[in-house]
Amino acid sequence: MTRIRKPHLLAGAALTALMPLSAAAQTELTLWHMEQPPHRVERVQTLLDEFNESHPDIVVKQEPQNWGEVYAKAPAALAAGVGPDMLFAIPDFTPILKSVGALTSVQDFVEELDGEHDFIDSAVEAYSYDDGIWAVPLYNMSMNLWYRPSVLDAAGVAVPTTWEEWAAAAETLTADGAYGMGLPANKQLYTDQTVYSVMANGGASEIYNEDGTLRFDNPETVEAYTFYNDMLQFSPPDAPSWTWGEAEACFASASCGMILQFSVISTYDTQAEGDAADLGVAAIPSKDSEGHNTIAYANAVMLLSQDEEKMEASKTFVRWLLQPENYGRFLNMEPGLFMPVTADGAKADSFWSDPMVEKYKPQIETVIENSQNGMLFGFTSGRVFPAIAAISAQNVLAETLQAIAINGKDPAEAVAAGQARMMDLTD
Amino acid sequence: MKLPRTLLPYAFIGPAILFLAALLVWPLVQAVVLSLQDVRSVGTTGKWVGLDNYREVLTDGTFWSSTWLSLVWVVTNAVLQTVLALLAALALNQNFPGVRIARTWIVLTWIIPTVVVVMIWRWLFSTSGGIVNPLLIQAGIIDRPVGFFARPNTAFATLVFINSWRWFPFITLMMLAGLTRIPGDLYEAARIDGAGPWKRFSRITWPLLAPTLGVLLVIGTLLSFNVFDIIWLMTSGGPAGGTRTLPVLIYETAFKSYRMSEAAAVAVLATLFLMGFAVVATRWLARPPEAR
Amino acid sequence: MKRPIRWTVALTAALALFAGLVLLPFWLVLTGSVKAPAEIIARQPTMVPHSFTLDHYAKLLAASDYPVYMMNSLIVASVSTLITLLLAIPAGYAFFRMSFPGRETLYRAILLAYAFPSIVILIPLFGIFAKIGLIDSRIALVLVNVAFALPFAVWLLRSFFAGIPAEIEEAARLDGGSPFIVLRRIMIPLVAPGIAAVAVFAFVTAWTEYVFASVMILSDAKRTVPVGFSGIIGQYQIDWGLLLAGASLSILPVVVLFAFVGRWFVAGLTEGAVK
């Protein structure tokens, strides 16, 4: 891989040599991302140092932010003219910045990169609407079912593929103070994700009709919610306040037999047994075992600079980041969590050579395979309606679940109320 | 330069007043302006809509349920903190070895950042490694782990506990101040008259402490009404809106629903409520010292 | 003083209860921060660590700028305290030792500021600070913290000033002291316990403030401890060991500080807080 890259480096060096640069002519870029855990920040810094080293005319610095605050902070900072030049995003976040006029389409740039690296289509789709592409896909995350083969064997259950098997397995595993299936019911993004994962496996993946009207209120959705609510009895009592971390802790401490999570690999490796042979991952069971779906989050980077020079520099940085020999190391800031969105990235040595990735290779291969069927509510089948941002910002999917699981509402009523709420939010 | 005597007091209080005007009053004026427009996200502009936002807010059930929750929040916090603080203050008002250390370090819970408080209790109440469930099971109070944040009522009660845990030591010290000011010979005289401990408490301590309690109640109310970070970081107002007090509603409306103007309207109404309470209550606090 | 046995028992029980209530969580956090990850999340928690590791601290200090956050917090809290005192002491002196038209109205206005729902001004203040270039600066945090601490500080000073006999002030004034000199030479030493209490209150207010710091500060190098701490919580994964180490370290400085000034704070509060 490195050999292919060399001409680029040379060209870059030649270009740098040709341009008379002083320190004052450096373009300074600020990158905001929400990968705040210290080791991720450290990995990003390593990459930035390398980039800055090889590009003397550009200086990129990172300012890690928090997902909880960035929704308030980013629009305010941009309005005040103190925002970043590059900002990481998930699909629901992009329409918010687009609505405050902070984004310009990067369609040409994405097409250029697609030609070179071949993006996964669904990753690009999540950012394509209103005649433009509004961010550059960077990494993928998709939900999977995690378990311990030894625990399933001991209980005499097979890895579930249908809802029926899933419920039976969860029931069997709920014994001796352990819980069969850890599922959240918090009014929070994690619950949106798990609820949608179940919906997508029950024929309710579409929230919108083709004409943009809502079709959330349908029998499949109701059935998915009913099933999810039934499964909650096999979940720990504090599940209504869970975020991802509690689910992982539950799995790592073997209190939960199975959980739905993007990846538990690093937690399992550092906080639990760390025995690669006893970590199982499977596609999320579907209603009738025909075709497993999952929720997939294509994370991306938005280019926000209004200044042409800075915009060019940002593109230079993104180009550099997506080069296979850098890209794999970027993804491995959290090994086993972030999956490649490009075809050459999926094959990159820099990705597969990480010790953690090597150790859990079969699991990661399964995760990548499952993510091929990834979809995201409001961003499916080319029916992308940016109004979904308001719906997911308010966690309406999770809110609907709480109406059933906590307030004891009838699922059909709750789903109807959920659709009314969605309409209200997007009017 | 020499200031005329009559202007001197204003020179002394001027900086403080100007500071508060710039940092609190001016932004409040801007919030009022915002509440009369239809701004959605931060940084966009809106047009004037008069009192529409207020109409919308006042006819919305969420606002009233939040107002109710805020009221319950303030009252339950006041009760729990007063009880805890009174007990602690009475205990710390006794003489025992180490009383000074105890008096100093009881405020430990108050001097740590709220984010840390939240994280600590989130862990302690969780079913993964938390101590609370096993302790309660051992004590025979529950027979299987419970989810403290799983139901609106228990989540609310748990938050009241956490917030009171953080604030009661501070109130304790203020009460201790009231207690130490009660002359010891009053107790001595009562003892000679043969009054038992309960009688001494109800006849001397309580009546003399009551004014202090009144003042603390006012302060406590204002302090706990404004509590936002503990609730937001712990439950984000959930489950099912069961802990969505007014400050949480304001934040949620502004930054989750992206209705800045509506949030501003809620904020202005909340300010009015609180100011109304404060105006009545400060009659008490504001009596000039000489007049007492 | 003699106490009947049953009261001693009751007192001991109450003290044990409060000691447990206050200290147990801290004990668990401190011991938790040196437990191995699996023990931290074990289904049966342990009161005394069965394992010992300093990995969490090593990771925290190696990979995050915790010392920087701490420095920032100390700077912000100290400066906030100083400015609060500079504004509150003269104001308290004027309010409680001088009479002038409008005194009561102004005093009540200050108390009303205490009743302010702080969340109300988050957005407008962000806009104002942005206009004058204060976003992402520690000055912004100082200003906010002073605004929140000041009303209570003025109120707290009230009984201290009120408790000074008029003759002392009168004598000083007859000796030809200007009000500034009277304030500095006579008043400040006399209300010292009150000043200590106000100082600690202002410091703690600033030290613990989270919401404004989280929105107003953009760059990592200027974060305070609460914001830095919330940063290591992480989105998709929680590393409890790291969090417990972070919690322990953010408790430490105030505990050290309090070991020195705690006595005065308590003395200050209990001597003059409420009348």
PDB file of C-alpha atoms in Angstrom, chain A residues 32 36 38-40 63-67 69 73 76-77 80 82 141 176-178 244-245 248-249 252-255 261-263 266-267 270-271 334, chain C residues 37-38 41-43 59-60 62-64 126 130 135 210 213-221 223 227 230-232 234-240 242:
ATOM      1  CA  TRP A  32     -13.937  19.431  16.296  1.00  0.00           C
ATOM      2  CA  GLN A  36     -13.316  12.366  23.611  1.00  0.00           C
ATOM      3  CA  PRO A  38      -8.256  10.047  25.997  1.00  0.00           C
ATOM      4  CA  HIS A  39      -6.817   7.247  23.877  1.00  0.00           C
ATOM      5  CA  ARG A  40      -8.861   8.347  20.877  1.00  0.00           C
ATOM      6  CA  GLU A  63     -10.672  20.323  19.942  1.00  0.00           C
ATOM      7  CA  PRO A  64     -12.541  17.295  21.188  1.00  0.00           C
ATOM      8  CA  GLN A  65     -16.136  18.062  22.105  1.00  0.00           C
ATOM      9  CA  ASN A  66     -18.936  16.216  23.781  1.00  0.00           C
ATOM     10  CA  TRP A  67     -22.002  14.921  21.926  1.00  0.00           C
ATOM     11  CA  GLU A  69     -23.100  19.718  24.332  1.00  0.00           C
ATOM     12  CA  LYS A  73     -22.443  24.658  21.078  1.00  0.00           C
ATOM     13  CA  ALA A  76     -23.888  29.019  18.631  1.00  0.00           C
ATOM     14  CA  ALA A  77     -20.180  29.022  17.925  1.00  0.00           C
ATOM     15  CA  ALA A  80     -20.590  33.830  16.629  1.00  0.00           C
ATOM     16  CA  VAL A  82     -15.765  31.096  16.401  1.00  0.00           C
ATOM     17  CA  MET A 141     -20.821   1.925  13.101  1.00  0.00           C
ATOM     18  CA  ASP A 176     -29.207 -16.785  38.930  1.00  0.00           C
ATOM     19  CA  GLY A 177     -29.226 -13.013  39.131  1.00  0.00           C
ATOM     20  CA  ALA A 178     -28.148 -12.678  35.488  1.00  0.00           C
ATOM     21  CA  TRP A 244     -24.052   2.485  25.926  1.00  0.00           C
ATOM     22  CA  GLY A 245     -21.656   2.351  28.839  1.00  0.00           C
ATOM     23  CA  GLU A 248     -21.238  -2.751  28.080  1.00  0.00           C
ATOM     24  CA  ALA A 249     -20.572  -2.936  31.795  1.00  0.00           C
ATOM     25  CA  ALA A 252     -18.506  -7.270  30.674  1.00  0.00           C
ATOM     26  CA  SER A 253     -19.486  -8.257  34.213  1.00  0.00           C
ATOM     27  CA  ALA A 254     -21.467 -11.191  32.776  1.00  0.00           C
ATOM     28  CA  SER A 255     -24.659  -9.791  34.300  1.00  0.00           C
ATOM     29  CA  GLN A 261     -24.122  -2.762  20.829  1.00  0.00           C
ATOM     30  CA  PHE A 262     -21.913  -1.402  18.077  1.00  0.00           C
ATOM     31  CA  SER A 263     -18.878  -3.108  19.506  1.00  0.00           C
ATOM     32  CA  SER A 266     -12.289  -3.029  23.643  1.00  0.00           C
ATOM     33  CA  THR A 267     -14.371  -3.163  26.813  1.00  0.00           C
ATOM     34  CA  THR A 270      -9.803  -4.581  28.957  1.00  0.00           C
ATOM     35  CA  GLN A 271     -12.571  -4.997  31.524  1.00  0.00           C
ATOM     36  CA  GLU A 334     -11.035   2.567  19.011  1.00  0.00           C
TER      37      GLU A 334
ATOM     38  CA  PRO C  37     -11.703  -3.005  35.871  1.00  0.00           C
ATOM     39  CA  ALA C  38     -13.531  -6.277  36.422  1.00  0.00           C
ATOM     40  CA  ILE C  41     -18.261  -3.488  37.720  1.00  0.00           C
ATOM     41  CA  ALA C  42     -18.523  -6.783  39.607  1.00  0.00           C
ATOM     42  CA  ARG C  43     -22.037  -7.943  40.428  1.00  0.00           C
ATOM     43  CA  LYS C  59      -4.035   6.355  31.658  1.00  0.00           C
ATOM     44  CA  LEU C  60      -5.766   9.509  32.857  1.00  0.00           C
ATOM     45  CA  ALA C  62      -0.945  10.145  30.107  1.00  0.00           C
ATOM     46  CA  ALA C  63      -3.810  10.682  27.745  1.00  0.00           C
ATOM     47  CA  SER C  64      -5.770  13.660  29.019  1.00  0.00           C
ATOM     48  CA  PHE C 126     -23.221  33.548  24.633  1.00  0.00           C
ATOM     49  CA  ALA C 130     -19.271  36.375  21.146  1.00  0.00           C
ATOM     50  CA  ILE C 135     -15.967  33.088  23.863  1.00  0.00           C
ATOM     51  CA  TYR C 210     -20.390  23.090  34.689  1.00  0.00           C
ATOM     52  CA  ALA C 213     -18.085  26.301  31.157  1.00  0.00           C
ATOM     53  CA  SER C 214     -19.190  23.487  28.886  1.00  0.00           C
ATOM     54  CA  VAL C 215     -20.764  25.820  26.349  1.00  0.00           C
ATOM     55  CA  MET C 216     -18.471  28.851  26.525  1.00  0.00           C
ATOM     56  CA  ILE C 217     -15.159  27.049  26.342  1.00  0.00           C
ATOM     57  CA  LEU C 218     -14.288  25.565  22.988  1.00  0.00           C
ATOM     58  CA  SER C 219     -10.679  24.521  23.215  1.00  0.00           C
ATOM     59  CA  ASP C 220      -9.239  21.739  25.276  1.00  0.00           C
ATOM     60  CA  ALA C 221      -6.464  23.895  26.684  1.00  0.00           C
ATOM     61  CA  ARG C 223     -11.248  23.522  29.960  1.00  0.00           C
ATOM     62  CA  VAL C 227     -15.812  19.996  31.636  1.00  0.00           C
ATOM     63  CA  SER C 230     -17.338  15.132  31.458  1.00  0.00           C
ATOM     64  CA  GLY C 231     -15.070  14.709  28.451  1.00  0.00           C
ATOM     65  CA  ILE C 232     -13.623  11.441  29.647  1.00  0.00           C
ATOM     66  CA  GLY C 234     -17.181   9.008  26.579  1.00  0.00           C
ATOM     67  CA  GLN C 235     -20.060   8.430  24.255  1.00  0.00           C
ATOM     68  CA  TYR C 236     -20.199   4.804  23.255  1.00  0.00           C
ATOM     69  CA  GLN C 237     -18.158   3.329  26.047  1.00  0.00           C
ATOM     70  CA  ILE C 238     -17.640   4.057  29.696  1.00  0.00           C
ATOM     71  CA  ASP C 239     -14.327   3.320  31.308  1.00  0.00           C
ATOM     72  CA  TRP C 240     -15.375   3.334  34.945  1.00  0.00           C
ATOM     73  CA  LEU C 242     -10.798   6.097  34.326  1.00  0.00           C
TER      74      LEU C 242
END
